[in-house]
Short mmCIF file of C-alpha atoms in Angstrom, two decimals:
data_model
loop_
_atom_site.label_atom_id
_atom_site.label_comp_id
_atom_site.label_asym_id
_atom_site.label_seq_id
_atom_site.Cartn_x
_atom_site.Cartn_y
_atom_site.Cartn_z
CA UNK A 1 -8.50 -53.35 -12.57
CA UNK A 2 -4.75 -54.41 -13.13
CA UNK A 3 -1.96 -53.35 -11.64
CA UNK A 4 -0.67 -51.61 -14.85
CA UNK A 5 -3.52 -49.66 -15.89
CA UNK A 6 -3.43 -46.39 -14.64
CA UNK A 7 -6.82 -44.94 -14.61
CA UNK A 8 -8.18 -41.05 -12.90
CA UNK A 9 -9.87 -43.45 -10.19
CA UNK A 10 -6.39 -44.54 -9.24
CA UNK A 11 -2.90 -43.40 -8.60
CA UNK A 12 -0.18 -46.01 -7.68
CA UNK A 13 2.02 -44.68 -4.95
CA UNK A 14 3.52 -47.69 -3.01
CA UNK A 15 2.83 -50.15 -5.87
CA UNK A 16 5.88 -49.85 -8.27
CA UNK A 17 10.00 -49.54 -6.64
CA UNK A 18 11.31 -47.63 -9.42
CA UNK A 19 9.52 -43.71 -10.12
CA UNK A 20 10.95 -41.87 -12.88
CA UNK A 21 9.41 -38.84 -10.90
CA UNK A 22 12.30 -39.37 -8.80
CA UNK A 23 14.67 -38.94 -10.27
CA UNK A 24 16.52 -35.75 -9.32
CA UNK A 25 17.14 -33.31 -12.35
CA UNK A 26 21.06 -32.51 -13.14
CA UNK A 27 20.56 -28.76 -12.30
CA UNK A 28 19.11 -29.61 -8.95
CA UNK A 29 20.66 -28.87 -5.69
CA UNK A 30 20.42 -31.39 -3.23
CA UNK A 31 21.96 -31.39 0.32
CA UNK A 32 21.53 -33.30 3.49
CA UNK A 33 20.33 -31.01 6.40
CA UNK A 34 21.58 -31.72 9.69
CA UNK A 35 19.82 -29.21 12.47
CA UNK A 36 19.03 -28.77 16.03
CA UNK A 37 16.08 -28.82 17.82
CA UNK A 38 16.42 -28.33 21.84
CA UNK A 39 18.85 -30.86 23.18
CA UNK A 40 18.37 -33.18 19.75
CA UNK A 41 20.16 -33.68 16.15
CA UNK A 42 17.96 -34.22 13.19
CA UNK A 43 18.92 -34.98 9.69
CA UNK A 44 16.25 -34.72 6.88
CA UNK A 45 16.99 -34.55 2.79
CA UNK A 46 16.53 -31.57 1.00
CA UNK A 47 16.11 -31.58 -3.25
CA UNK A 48 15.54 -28.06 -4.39
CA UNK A 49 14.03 -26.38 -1.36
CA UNK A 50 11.98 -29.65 -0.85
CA UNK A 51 12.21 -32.06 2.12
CA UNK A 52 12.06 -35.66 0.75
CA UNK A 53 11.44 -37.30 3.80
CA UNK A 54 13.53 -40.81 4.61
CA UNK A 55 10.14 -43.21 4.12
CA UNK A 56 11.40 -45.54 7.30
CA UNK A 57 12.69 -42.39 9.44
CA UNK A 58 10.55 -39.12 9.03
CA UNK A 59 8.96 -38.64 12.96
CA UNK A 60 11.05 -35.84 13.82
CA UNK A 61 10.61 -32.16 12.92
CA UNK A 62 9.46 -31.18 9.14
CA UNK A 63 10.06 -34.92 8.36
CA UNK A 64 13.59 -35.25 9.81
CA UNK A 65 15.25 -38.04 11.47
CA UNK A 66 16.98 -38.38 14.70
CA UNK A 67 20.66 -38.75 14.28
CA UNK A 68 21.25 -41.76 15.76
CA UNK A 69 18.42 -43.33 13.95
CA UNK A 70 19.86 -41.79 10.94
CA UNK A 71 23.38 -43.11 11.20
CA UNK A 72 21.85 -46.52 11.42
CA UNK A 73 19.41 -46.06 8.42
CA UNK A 74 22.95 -45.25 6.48
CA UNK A 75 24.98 -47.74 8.17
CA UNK A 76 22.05 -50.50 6.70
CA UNK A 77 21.83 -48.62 3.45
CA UNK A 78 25.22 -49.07 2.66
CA UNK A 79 26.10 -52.27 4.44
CA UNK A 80 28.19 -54.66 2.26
CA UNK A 81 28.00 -52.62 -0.93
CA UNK A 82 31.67 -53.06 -3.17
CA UNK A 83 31.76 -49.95 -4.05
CA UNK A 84 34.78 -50.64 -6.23
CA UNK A 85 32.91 -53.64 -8.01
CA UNK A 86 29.85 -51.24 -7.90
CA UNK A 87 31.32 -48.12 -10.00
CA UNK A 88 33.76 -49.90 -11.55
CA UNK A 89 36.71 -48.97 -10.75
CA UNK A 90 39.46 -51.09 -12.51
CA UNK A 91 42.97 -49.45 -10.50
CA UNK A 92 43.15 -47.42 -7.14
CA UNK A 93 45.75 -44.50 -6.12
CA UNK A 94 46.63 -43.68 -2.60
CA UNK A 95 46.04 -40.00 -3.35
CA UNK A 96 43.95 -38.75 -0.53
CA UNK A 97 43.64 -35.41 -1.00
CA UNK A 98 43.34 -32.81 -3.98
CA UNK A 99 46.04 -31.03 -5.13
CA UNK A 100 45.21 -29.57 -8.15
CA UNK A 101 44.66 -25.91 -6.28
CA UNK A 102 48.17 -25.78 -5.82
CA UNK A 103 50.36 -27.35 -8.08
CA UNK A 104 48.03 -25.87 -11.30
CA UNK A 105 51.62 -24.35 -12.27
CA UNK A 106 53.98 -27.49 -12.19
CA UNK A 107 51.32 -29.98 -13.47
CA UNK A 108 49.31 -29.74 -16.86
CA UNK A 109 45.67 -31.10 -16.02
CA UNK A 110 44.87 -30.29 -19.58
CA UNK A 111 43.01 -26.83 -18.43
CA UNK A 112 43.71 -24.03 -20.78
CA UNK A 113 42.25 -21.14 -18.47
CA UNK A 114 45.26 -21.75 -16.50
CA UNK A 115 47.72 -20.40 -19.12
CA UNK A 116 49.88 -17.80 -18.21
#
C-alpha cells in the first residue's frame, strides 16, 4: 500500500504535517485554559468545549501541561519568528494601547452607529 492511498484498512494519523481537519472553523471559540490542581498550574487548549491536547506536553490533568513546561513549549514555538516579516507589516506606530472607547466623539473611525 502507498502512503497516499487511503483505504477502510487504514487511517493516517501521524503520517501527513498538514490536516485540513484542523483547521479551526471561524465561528469557533477557542481559549487557552490555565487551572489549578493542588499546589500546581496547568495550561491545556480548548476549541469549542474540546481539549486539543499540546502533542509534546499533555501528562497533566485532562491533557494539560505544567506551566513551566508550557512556557518553554511557547518560548521554543515562537523562538526567532519576525513577526513583522511574518504578517507583513510594512510601517509600525508606537500606539500601545486602544483608544477608540474614548475618543469615538473627537475622532471619525469611519463607524456610522456612532452618529449622534
Amino acid at each position: 500500500m502507498t502512503k497516499n492511498n487511503l483505504t477502510a484498512e487504514h487511517v493516517p494519523f501521524m503520517e501527513n504535517t498538514f490536516h485540513r481537519s484542523w483547521y479551526v472553523p471561524q465561528g469557533a471559540r477557542v481559549y487557552t485554559e490555565k487551572f489549578q490542581c493542588s499546589n500546581d498550574t496547568y495550561v491545556r487548549y480548548v476549541i469549542n468545549d474540546a481539549v486539543v491536547p499540546i502533542e509534546t506536553c499533555s501528562t497533566g490533568p485532562g491533557f494539560s501541561c505544567e506551566i513551566n513546561d508550557f512556557y518553554d513549549y511557547a518560548e521554543k514555538r515562537v523562538a526567532g519568528t519576525d513577526f513583522l516579516k511574518v504578517c507583513n507589516v510594512s510601517s509600525v506606530s508606537n500606539s500601545t494601547e486602544l483608544t477608540f472607547f474614548w475618543d469615538w466623539n473627537t475622532k471619525h473611525y469611519n463607524d456610522t452607529l456612532l452618529k449622534q
